[in-house]
Coordinates of C-alpha atoms in Angstrom, one line a residue:
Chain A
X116 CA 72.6 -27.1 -3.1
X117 CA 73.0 -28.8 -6.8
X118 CA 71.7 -24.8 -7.8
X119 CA 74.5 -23.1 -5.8
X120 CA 76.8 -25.1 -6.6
X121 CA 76.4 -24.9 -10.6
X122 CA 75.8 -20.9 -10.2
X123 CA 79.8 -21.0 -8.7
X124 CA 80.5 -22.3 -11.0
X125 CA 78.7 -20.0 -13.4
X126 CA 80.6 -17.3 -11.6
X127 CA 83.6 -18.7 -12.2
X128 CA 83.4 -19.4 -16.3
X129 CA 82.1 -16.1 -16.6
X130 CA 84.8 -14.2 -14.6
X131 CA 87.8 -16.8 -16.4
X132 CA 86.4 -15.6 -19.9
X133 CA 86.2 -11.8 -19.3
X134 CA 90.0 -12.0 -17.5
X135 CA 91.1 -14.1 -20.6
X136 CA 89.6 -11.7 -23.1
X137 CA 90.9 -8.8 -21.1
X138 CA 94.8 -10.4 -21.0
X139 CA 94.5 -10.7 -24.7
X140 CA 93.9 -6.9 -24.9
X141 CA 97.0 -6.4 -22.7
X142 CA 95.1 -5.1 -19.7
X143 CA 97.6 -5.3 -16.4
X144 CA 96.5 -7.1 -13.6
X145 CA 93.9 -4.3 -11.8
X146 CA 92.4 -4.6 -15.2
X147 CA 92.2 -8.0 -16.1
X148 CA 90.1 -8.0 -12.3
X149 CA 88.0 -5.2 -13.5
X150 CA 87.1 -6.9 -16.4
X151 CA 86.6 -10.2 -15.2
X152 CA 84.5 -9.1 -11.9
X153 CA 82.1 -7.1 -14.6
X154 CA 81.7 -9.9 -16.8
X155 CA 80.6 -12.1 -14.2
X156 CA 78.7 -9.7 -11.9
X157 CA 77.0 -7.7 -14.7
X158 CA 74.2 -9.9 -15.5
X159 CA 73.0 -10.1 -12.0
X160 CA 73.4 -6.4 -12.0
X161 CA 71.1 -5.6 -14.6
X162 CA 68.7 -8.2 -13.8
X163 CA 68.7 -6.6 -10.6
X164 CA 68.1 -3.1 -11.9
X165 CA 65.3 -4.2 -14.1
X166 CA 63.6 -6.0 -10.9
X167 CA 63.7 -2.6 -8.9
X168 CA 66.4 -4.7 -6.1
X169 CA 68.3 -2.1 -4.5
X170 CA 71.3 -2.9 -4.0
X171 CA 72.2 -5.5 -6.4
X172 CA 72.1 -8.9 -4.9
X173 CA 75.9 -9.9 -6.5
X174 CA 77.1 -6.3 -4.8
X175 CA 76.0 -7.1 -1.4
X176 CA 77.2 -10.7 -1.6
X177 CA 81.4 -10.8 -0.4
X178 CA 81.6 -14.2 -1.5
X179 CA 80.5 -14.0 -5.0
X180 CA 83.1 -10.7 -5.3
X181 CA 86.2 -13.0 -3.8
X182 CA 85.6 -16.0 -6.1
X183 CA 85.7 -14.1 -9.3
X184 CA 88.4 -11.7 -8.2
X185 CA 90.4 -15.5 -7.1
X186 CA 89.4 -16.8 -10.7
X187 CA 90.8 -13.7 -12.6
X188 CA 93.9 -13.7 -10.9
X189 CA 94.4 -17.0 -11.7
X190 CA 93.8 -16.6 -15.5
X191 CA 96.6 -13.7 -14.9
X192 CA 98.8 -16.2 -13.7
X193 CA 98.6 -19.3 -15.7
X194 CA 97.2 -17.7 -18.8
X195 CA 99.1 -19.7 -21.3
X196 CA 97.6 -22.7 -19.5
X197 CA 94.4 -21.6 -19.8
X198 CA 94.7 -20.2 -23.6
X199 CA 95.4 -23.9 -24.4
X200 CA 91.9 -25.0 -22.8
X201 CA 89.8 -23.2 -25.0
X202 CA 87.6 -26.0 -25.2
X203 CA 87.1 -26.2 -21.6
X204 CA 86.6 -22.3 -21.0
X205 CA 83.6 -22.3 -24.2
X206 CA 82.2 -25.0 -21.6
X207 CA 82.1 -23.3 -18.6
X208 CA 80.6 -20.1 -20.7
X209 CA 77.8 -22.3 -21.7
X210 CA 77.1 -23.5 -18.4
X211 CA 77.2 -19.7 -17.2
X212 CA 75.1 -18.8 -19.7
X213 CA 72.6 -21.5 -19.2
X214 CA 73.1 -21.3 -15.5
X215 CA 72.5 -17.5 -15.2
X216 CA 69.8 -17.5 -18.0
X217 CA 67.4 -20.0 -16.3
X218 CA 68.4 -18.7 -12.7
X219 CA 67.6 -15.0 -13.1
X220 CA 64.0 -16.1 -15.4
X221 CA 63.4 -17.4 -11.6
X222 CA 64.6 -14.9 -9.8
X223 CA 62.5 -12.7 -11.6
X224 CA 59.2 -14.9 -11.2
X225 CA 60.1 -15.2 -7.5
X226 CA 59.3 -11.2 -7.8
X227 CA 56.4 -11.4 -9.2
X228 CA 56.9 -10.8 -12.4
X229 CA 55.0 -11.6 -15.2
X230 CA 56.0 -14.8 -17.2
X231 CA 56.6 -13.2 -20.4
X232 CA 59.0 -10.0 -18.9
X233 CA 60.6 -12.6 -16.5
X234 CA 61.8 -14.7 -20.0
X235 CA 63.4 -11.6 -21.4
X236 CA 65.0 -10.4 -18.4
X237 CA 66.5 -13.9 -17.7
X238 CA 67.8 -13.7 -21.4
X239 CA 69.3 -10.9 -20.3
X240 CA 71.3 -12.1 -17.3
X241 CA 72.4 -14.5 -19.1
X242 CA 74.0 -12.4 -22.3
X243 CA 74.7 -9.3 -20.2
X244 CA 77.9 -9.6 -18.5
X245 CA 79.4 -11.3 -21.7
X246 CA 78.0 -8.0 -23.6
X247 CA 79.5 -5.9 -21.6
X248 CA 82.9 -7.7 -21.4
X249 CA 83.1 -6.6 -25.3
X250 CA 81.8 -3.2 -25.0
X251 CA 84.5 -2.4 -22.3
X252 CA 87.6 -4.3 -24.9
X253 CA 85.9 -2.6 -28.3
X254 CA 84.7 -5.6 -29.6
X255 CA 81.1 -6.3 -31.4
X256 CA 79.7 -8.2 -28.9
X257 CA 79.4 -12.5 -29.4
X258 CA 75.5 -12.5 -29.1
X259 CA 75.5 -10.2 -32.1
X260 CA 78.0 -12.9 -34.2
X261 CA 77.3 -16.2 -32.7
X262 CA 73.7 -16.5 -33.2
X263 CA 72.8 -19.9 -31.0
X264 CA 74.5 -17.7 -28.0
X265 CA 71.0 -15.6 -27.0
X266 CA 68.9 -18.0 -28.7
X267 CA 70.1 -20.7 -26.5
X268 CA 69.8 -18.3 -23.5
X269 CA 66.0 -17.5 -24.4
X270 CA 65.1 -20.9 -25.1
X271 CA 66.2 -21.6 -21.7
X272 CA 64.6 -18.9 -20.4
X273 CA 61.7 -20.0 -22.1
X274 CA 61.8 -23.6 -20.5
X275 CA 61.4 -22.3 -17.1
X276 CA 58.3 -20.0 -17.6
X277 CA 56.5 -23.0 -19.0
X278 CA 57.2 -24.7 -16.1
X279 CA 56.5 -22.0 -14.0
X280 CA 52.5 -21.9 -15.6
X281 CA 52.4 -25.6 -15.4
X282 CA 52.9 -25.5 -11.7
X283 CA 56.1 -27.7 -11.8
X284 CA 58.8 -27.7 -9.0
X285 CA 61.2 -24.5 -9.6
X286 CA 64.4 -26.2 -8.6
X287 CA 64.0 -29.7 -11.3
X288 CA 62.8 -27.3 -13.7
X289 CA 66.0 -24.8 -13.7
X290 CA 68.0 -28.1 -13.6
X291 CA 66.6 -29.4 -16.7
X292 CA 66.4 -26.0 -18.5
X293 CA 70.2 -25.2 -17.7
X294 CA 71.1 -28.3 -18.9
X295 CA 69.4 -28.1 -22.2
X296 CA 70.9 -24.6 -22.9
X297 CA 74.3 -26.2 -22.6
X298 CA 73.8 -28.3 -24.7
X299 CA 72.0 -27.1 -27.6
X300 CA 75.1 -24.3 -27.0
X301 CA 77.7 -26.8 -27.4
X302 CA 75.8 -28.5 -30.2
X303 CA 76.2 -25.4 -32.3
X304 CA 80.2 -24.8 -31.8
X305 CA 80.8 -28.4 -32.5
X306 CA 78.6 -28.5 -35.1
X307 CA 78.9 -24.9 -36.4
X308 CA 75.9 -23.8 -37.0
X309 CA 75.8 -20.3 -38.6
X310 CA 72.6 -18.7 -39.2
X311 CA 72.6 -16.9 -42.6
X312 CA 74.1 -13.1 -43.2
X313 CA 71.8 -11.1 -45.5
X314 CA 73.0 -11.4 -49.0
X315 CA 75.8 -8.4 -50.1
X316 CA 73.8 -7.2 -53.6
X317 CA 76.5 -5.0 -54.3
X318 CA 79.7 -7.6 -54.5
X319 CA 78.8 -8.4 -57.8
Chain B
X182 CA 80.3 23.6 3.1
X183 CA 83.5 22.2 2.5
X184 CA 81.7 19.4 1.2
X185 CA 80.1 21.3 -1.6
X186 CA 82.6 23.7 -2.6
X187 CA 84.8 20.0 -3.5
X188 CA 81.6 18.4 -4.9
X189 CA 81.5 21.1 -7.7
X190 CA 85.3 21.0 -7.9
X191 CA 84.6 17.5 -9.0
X192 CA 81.9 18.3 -11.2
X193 CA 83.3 21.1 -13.4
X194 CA 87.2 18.5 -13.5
X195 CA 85.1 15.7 -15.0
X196 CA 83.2 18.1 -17.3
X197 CA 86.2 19.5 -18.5
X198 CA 88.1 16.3 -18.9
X199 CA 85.0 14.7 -20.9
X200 CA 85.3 17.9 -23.2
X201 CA 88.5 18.2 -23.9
X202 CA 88.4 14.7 -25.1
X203 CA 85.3 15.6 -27.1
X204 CA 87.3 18.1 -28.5
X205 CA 90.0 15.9 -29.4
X206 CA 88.0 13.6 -31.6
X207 CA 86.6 16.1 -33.6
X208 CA 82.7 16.8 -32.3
X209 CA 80.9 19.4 -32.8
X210 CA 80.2 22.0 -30.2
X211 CA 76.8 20.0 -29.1
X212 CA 79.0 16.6 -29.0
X213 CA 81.5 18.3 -26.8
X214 CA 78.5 19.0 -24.4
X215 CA 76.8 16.1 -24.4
X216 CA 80.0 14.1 -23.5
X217 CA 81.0 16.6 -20.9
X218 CA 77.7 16.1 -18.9
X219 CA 77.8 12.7 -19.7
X220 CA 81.0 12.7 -17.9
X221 CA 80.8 14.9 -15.3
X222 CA 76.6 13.2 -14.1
X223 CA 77.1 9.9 -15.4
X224 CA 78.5 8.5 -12.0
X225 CA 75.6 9.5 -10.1
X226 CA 73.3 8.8 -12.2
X227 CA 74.3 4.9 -12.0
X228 CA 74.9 5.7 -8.2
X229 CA 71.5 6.7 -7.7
X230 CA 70.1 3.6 -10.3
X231 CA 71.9 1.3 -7.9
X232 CA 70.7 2.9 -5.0
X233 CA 67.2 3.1 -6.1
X234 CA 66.6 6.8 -5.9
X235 CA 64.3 7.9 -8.8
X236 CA 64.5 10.4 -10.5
X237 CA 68.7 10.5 -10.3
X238 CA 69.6 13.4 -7.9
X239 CA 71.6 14.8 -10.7
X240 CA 68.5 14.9 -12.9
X241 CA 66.7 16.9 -10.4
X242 CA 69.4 19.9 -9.2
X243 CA 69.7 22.4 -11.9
X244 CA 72.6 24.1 -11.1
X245 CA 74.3 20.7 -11.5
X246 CA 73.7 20.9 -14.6
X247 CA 74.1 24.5 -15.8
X248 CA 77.9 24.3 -14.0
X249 CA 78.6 21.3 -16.6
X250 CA 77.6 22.8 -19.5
X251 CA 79.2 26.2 -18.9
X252 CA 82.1 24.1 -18.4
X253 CA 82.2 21.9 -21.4
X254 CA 81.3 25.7 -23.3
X255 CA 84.4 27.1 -21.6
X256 CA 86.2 24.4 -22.8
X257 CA 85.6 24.5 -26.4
X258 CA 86.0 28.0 -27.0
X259 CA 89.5 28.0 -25.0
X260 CA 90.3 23.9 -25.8
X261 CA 94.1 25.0 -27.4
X262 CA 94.4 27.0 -24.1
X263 CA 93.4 23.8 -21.3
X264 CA 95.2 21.7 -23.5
X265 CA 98.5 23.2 -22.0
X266 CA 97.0 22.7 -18.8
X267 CA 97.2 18.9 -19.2
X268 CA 98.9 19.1 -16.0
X269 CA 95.8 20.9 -14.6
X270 CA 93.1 19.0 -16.1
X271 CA 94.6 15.3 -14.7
X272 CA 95.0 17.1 -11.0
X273 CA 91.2 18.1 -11.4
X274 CA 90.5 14.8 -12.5
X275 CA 92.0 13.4 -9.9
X276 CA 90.1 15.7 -7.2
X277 CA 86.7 14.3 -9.0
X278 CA 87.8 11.1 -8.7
X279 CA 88.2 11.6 -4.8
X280 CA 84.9 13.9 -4.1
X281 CA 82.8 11.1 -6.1
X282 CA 84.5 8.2 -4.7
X283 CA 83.8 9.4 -1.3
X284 CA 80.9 10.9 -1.4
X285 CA 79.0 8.1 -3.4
X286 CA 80.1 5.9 -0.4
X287 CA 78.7 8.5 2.0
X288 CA 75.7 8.6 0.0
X289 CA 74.9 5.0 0.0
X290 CA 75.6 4.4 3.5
X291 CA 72.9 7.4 3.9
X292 CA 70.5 5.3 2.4
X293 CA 71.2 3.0 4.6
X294 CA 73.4 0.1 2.1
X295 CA 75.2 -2.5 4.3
X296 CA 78.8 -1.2 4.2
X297 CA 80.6 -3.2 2.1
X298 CA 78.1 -2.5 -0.9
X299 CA 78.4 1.4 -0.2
X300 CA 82.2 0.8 -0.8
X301 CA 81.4 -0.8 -4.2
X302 CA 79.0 1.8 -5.5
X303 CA 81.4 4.5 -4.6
X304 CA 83.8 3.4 -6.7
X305 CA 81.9 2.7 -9.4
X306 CA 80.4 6.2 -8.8
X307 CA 84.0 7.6 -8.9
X308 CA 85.0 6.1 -11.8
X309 CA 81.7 5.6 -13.9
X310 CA 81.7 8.9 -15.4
X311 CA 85.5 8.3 -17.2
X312 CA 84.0 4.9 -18.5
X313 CA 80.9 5.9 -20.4
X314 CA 83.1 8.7 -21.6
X315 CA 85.9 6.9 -23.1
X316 CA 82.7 3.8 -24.4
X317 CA 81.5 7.1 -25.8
X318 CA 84.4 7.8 -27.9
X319 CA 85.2 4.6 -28.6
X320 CA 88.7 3.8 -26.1
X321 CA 89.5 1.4 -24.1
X322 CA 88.2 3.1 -21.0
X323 CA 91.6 4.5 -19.0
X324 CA 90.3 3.0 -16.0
X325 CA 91.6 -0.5 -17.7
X326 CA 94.5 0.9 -18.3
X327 CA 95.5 3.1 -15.5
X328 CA 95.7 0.7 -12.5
X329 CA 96.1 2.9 -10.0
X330 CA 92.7 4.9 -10.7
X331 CA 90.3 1.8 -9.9
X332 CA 92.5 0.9 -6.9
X333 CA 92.7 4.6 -5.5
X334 CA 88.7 5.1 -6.0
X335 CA 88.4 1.6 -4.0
X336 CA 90.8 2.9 -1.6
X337 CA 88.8 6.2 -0.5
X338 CA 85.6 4.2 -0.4
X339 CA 87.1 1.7 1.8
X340 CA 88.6 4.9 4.1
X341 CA 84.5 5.9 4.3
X342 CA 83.5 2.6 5.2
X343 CA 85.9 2.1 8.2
X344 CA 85.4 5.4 9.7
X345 CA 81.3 4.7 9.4
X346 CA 81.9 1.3 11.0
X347 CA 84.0 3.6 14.1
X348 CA 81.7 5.9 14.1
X349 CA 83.8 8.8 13.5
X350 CA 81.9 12.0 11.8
X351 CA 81.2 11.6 8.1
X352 CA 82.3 15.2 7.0
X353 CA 85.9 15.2 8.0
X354 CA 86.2 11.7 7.1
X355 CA 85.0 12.0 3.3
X356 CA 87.7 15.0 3.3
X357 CA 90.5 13.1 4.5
X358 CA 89.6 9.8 2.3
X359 CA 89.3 11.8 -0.7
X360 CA 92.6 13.6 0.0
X361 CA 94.1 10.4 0.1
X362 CA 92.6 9.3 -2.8
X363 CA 94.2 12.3 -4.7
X364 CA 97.2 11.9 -2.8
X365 CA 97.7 8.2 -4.3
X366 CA 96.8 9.2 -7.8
X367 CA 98.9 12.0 -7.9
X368 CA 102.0 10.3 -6.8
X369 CA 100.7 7.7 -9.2
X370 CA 100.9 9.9 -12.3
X371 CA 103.7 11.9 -11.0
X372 CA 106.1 8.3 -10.2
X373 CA 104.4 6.7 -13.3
X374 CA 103.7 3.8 -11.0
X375 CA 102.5 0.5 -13.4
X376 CA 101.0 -2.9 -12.9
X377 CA 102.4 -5.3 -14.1
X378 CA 101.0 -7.1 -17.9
X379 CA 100.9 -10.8 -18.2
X380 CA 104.1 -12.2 -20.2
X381 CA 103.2 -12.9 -24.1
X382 CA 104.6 -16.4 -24.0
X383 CA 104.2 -16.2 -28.0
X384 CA 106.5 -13.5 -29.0
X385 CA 109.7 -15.9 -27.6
Chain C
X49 CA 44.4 6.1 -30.5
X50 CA 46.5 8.9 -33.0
X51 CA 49.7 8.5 -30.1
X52 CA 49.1 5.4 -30.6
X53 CA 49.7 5.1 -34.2
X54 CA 52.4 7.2 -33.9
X55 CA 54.3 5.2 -31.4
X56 CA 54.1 2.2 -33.5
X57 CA 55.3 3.9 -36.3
X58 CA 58.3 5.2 -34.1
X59 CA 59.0 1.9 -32.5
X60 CA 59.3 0.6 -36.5
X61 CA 61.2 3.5 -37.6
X62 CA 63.9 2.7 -34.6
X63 CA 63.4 -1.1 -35.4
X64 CA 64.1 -0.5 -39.2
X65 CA 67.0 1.9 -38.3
X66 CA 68.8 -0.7 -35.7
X67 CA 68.2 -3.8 -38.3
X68 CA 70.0 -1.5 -41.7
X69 CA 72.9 -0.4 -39.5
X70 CA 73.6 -4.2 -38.3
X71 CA 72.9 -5.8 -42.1
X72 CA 75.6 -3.2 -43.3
X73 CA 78.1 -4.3 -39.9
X74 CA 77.6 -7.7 -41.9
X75 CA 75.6 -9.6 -38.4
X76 CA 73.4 -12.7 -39.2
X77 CA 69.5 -12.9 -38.9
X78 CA 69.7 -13.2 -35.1
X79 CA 72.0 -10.2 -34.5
X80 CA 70.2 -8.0 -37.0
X81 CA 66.6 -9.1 -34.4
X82 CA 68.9 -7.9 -31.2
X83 CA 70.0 -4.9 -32.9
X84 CA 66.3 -3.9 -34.0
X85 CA 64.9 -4.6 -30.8
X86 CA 67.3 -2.8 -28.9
X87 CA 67.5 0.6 -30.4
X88 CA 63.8 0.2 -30.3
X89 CA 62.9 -0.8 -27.0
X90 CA 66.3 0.8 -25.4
X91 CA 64.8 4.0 -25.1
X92 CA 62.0 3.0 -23.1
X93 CA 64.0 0.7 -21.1
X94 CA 66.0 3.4 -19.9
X95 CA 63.5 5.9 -19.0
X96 CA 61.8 3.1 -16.9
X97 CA 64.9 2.4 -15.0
X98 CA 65.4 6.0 -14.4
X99 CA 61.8 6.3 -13.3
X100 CA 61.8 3.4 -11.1
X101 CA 59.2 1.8 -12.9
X102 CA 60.1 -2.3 -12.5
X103 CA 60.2 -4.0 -14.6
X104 CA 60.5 -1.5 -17.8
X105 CA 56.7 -1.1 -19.9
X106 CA 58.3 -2.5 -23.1
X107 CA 59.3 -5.9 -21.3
X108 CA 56.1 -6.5 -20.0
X109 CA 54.1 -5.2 -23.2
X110 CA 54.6 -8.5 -26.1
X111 CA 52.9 -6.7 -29.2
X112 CA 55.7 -3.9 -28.8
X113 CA 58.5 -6.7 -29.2
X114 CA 56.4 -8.2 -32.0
X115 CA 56.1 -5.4 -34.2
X116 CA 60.2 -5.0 -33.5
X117 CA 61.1 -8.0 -34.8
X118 CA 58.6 -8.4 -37.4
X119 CA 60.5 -5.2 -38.7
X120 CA 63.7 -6.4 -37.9
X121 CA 62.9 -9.6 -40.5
X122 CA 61.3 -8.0 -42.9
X123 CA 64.7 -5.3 -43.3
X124 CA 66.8 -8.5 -43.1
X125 CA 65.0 -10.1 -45.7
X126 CA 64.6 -6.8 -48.2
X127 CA 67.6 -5.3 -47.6
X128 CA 68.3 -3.7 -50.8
X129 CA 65.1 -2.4 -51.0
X130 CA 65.3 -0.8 -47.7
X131 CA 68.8 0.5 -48.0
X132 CA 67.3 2.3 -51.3
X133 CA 64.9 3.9 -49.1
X134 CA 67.2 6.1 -47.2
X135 CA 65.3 9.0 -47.0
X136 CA 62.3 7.5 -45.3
X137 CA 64.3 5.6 -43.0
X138 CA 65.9 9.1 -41.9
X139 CA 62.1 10.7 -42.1
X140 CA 60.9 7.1 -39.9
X141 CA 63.7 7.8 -37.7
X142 CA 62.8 11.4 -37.2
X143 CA 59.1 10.8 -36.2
X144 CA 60.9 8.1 -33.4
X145 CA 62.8 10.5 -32.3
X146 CA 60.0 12.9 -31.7
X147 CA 57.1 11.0 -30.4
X148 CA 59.1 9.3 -27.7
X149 CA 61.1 12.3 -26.8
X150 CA 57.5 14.2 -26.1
X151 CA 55.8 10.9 -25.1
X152 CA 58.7 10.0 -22.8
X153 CA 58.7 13.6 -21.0
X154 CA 54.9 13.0 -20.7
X155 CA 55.5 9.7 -19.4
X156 CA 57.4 11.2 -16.7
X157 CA 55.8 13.9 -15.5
X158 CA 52.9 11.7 -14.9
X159 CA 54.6 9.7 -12.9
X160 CA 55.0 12.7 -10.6
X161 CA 58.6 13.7 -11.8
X162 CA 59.3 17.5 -11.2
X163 CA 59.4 19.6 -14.8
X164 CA 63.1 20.1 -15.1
X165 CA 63.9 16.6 -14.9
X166 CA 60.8 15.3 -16.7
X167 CA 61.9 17.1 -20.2
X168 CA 66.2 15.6 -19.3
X169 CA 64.9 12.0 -19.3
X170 CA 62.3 12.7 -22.3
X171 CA 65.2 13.6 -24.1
X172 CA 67.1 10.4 -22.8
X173 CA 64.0 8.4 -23.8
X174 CA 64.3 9.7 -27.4
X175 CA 68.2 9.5 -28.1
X176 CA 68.8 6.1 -26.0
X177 CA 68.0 3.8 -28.4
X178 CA 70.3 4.8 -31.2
X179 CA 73.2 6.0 -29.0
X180 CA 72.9 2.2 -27.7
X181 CA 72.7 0.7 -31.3
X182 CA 75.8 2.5 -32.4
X183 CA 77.7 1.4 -29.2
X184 CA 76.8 -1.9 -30.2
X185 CA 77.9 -1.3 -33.5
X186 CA 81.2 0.5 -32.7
X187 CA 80.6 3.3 -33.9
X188 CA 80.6 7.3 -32.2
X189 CA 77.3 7.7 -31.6
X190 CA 74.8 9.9 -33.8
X191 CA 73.9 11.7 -31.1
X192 CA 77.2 13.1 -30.5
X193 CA 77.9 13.9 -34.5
X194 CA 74.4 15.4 -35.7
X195 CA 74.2 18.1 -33.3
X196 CA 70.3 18.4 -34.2
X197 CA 69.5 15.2 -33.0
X198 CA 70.2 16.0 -29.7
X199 CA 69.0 19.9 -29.9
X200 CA 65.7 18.3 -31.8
X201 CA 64.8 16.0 -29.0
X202 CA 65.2 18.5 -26.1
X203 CA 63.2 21.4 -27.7
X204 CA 60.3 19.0 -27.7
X205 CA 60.9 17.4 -25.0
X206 CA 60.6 21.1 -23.5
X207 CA 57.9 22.2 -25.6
X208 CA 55.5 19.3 -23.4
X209 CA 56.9 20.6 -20.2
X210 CA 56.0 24.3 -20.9
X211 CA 52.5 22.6 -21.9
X212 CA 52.7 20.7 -18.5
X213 CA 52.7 24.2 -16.6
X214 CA 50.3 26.3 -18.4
X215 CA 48.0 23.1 -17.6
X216 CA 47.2 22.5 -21.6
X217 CA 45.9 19.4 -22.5
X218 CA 48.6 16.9 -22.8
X219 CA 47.6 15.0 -25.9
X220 CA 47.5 18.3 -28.6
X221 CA 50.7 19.7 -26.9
X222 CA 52.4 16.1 -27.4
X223 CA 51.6 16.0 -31.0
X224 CA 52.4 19.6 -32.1
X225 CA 55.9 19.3 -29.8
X226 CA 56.7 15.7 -31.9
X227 CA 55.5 17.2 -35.2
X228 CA 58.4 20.2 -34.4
X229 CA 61.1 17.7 -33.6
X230 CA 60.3 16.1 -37.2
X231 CA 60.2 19.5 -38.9
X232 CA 63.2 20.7 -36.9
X233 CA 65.3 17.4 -37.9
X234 CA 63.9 17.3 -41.9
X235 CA 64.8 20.6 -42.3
X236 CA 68.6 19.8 -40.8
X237 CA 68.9 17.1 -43.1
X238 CA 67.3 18.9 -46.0
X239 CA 69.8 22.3 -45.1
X240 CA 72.5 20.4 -44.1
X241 CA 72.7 22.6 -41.3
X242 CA 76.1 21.9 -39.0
X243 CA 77.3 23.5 -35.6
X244 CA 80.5 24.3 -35.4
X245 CA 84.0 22.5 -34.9
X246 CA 86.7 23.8 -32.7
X247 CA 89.5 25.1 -34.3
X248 CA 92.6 22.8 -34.9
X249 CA 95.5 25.2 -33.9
X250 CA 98.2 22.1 -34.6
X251 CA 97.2 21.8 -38.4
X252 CA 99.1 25.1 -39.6

């Protein structure tokens, strides 16, 4: 229940960041959708086409579809509103990211997966859609540039194998692990921490 | 019958559009290949990776493949020639777009996809091709941009999915939905129909 | 145990490749890793999916992602050095290109994949990788401006299928086909051998 409810929520931070990225890049409205239903669906989708699950979960799933398609239109329509809560849309993106990272590690060890694989593709849930938001508007993608993004996403990824070889309860353990990626995430953008850029030897 | 003589219809339109854009930025004669079969398979490739069918139907038929390429071949020795048949080239597109959209709903519901999945992985077989072409060459992909090509594809994949739910035949259906779907696009290009943007609040 | 070695030595040689082109976009320590890992384990990934092999060999195999990294660090941290070393990161990047070209049409036609198709997704399994590192990186891919990349890759991913039906030994025909992809691609870059360009009927 607690896990539904933050994955809707998941949902919904990713699909408002790819439809406000997308209305920056002067989509119209079809693609302002398009973007924001592919930011929020594609980690799922890639998770799923790692796993071998045929069809994708999020692609057989109506609800899933109409909330993000209801939270892009939104952003269409109020987007100065929601330009001016930056703050709050970097939020939900860490709870997405921490929700979707630690929720598809799960998903993948409820397959059977091995611990170690089950870490990386849960990483990859987590940073896919948001990757593929910036392919599709030409941008270098934020996980390459903000460092503590897919970091964050493994260490939370990480969290819940451990768990998972200790033996402890799935549900707590997501909880916890979500939770932590959050906030080490929004530790780094208040903070800003930057890792270091190899030094340019030919600038001087 | 029918059927096929539209399916490579489909297959030499997207070919030829994913050349011609080759051509336009410049590759070389392999580049202009590579991105017409890219183009012209790449939608049922994904199909068949969201369908689970290994290896990718498109991998496996031959002739598939040597259609493409003569294509793409034909194109680059004769490019200033299509060129003038922009008209052409954007009415073959849009048959493509219809055959695909259809058919990749057909296909799923085949393989037995509930049917409001098939209806999502027909579009995105219709218009997965014109994507990785345009990520390829480094646009915004004109599905983004051109409203009506998402919505059309979605269209003729929904006209699949209601005659499968009313159990009408599958062959005259798919002809009739992807009729439609060209019908629409046409009109679309011809009546330069547009979405509307958001308003940019900051140029006041 | 000598495909071995070589494999390594291509899975460094795409590592090395990924982690120079992401130094020169200017990405920090953590991007340069991602980069590296992915144009070296992309590859693979892809063929897997393809394949229907869940989930992908290099997720589930941790020394492959050591070695990546381990690469990916060491270019961050001698960067100069490397950069200086062009011609052996082209010469690394060759033997990449054709051990997992021939090793990935091998890999496919044991898993029961018919000829023709076997020697496509080779090819894939060879050209992936960097075509997904210079997405990343926004730039047109190699792949689609070095014509004898491409060329390179099929011929040996063809010369293992030819092997495949005269029933030769697999393990000799893999090495002599990735041994002619090197000497095909050293000699392109050593002639500076270039297929041709279409004609640009507007300049004049």
């Amino acid at each position: 229940m607690l896990l539904t409810a933050l994955e809707v929520l998941g949902l919904v931070a990713f699909a408002a960041s790819g439809a406000l990225a997308a209305v920056r890049s002067r989509l119209d409205v079809f693609g302002v959708v398009v973007v924001g239903l592919t930011t929020a669906l594609g980690g799922g989708i890639i998770r799923d086409v790692l796993l071998g699950i045929h069809p994708p979960t999020t692609l057989r799933t109506w609800p899933y579809l109409a909330v993000c398609a209801a939270t892009a239109l939104v952003v269409f329509a109020f987007h100065p509103q929601v330009a001016r809560l930056r703050r709050g849309v970097l939020l939900a993106d860490a709870i997405g990211l921490g929700v979707f990272a630690t929720a598809g590690t799960s998903t993948a060890l409820a397959a059977g997966t091995p611990v170690y694989a089950a870490c990386l593709i849960g990483m990859t849930t987590g940073i896919g859609g948001g990757a593929v938001r910036d392919l599709l508007l030409r941008e270098i993608p934020l996980v390459l540039r903000k460092e503590i993004y897919a970091v964050a996403a493994l260490a939370g990824a990480v969290l819940v194998g451990v768990g998972h070889a200790l033996k402890l309860p799935p549900g707590p353990v997501t909880v916890v692990a979500a939770t932590a990626v959050v906030a080490v995430r929004v530790l780094a953008l208040w903070r800003r921490w930057n890792a270091p850029v190899a030094r340019d030897d030919t600038a001087g």
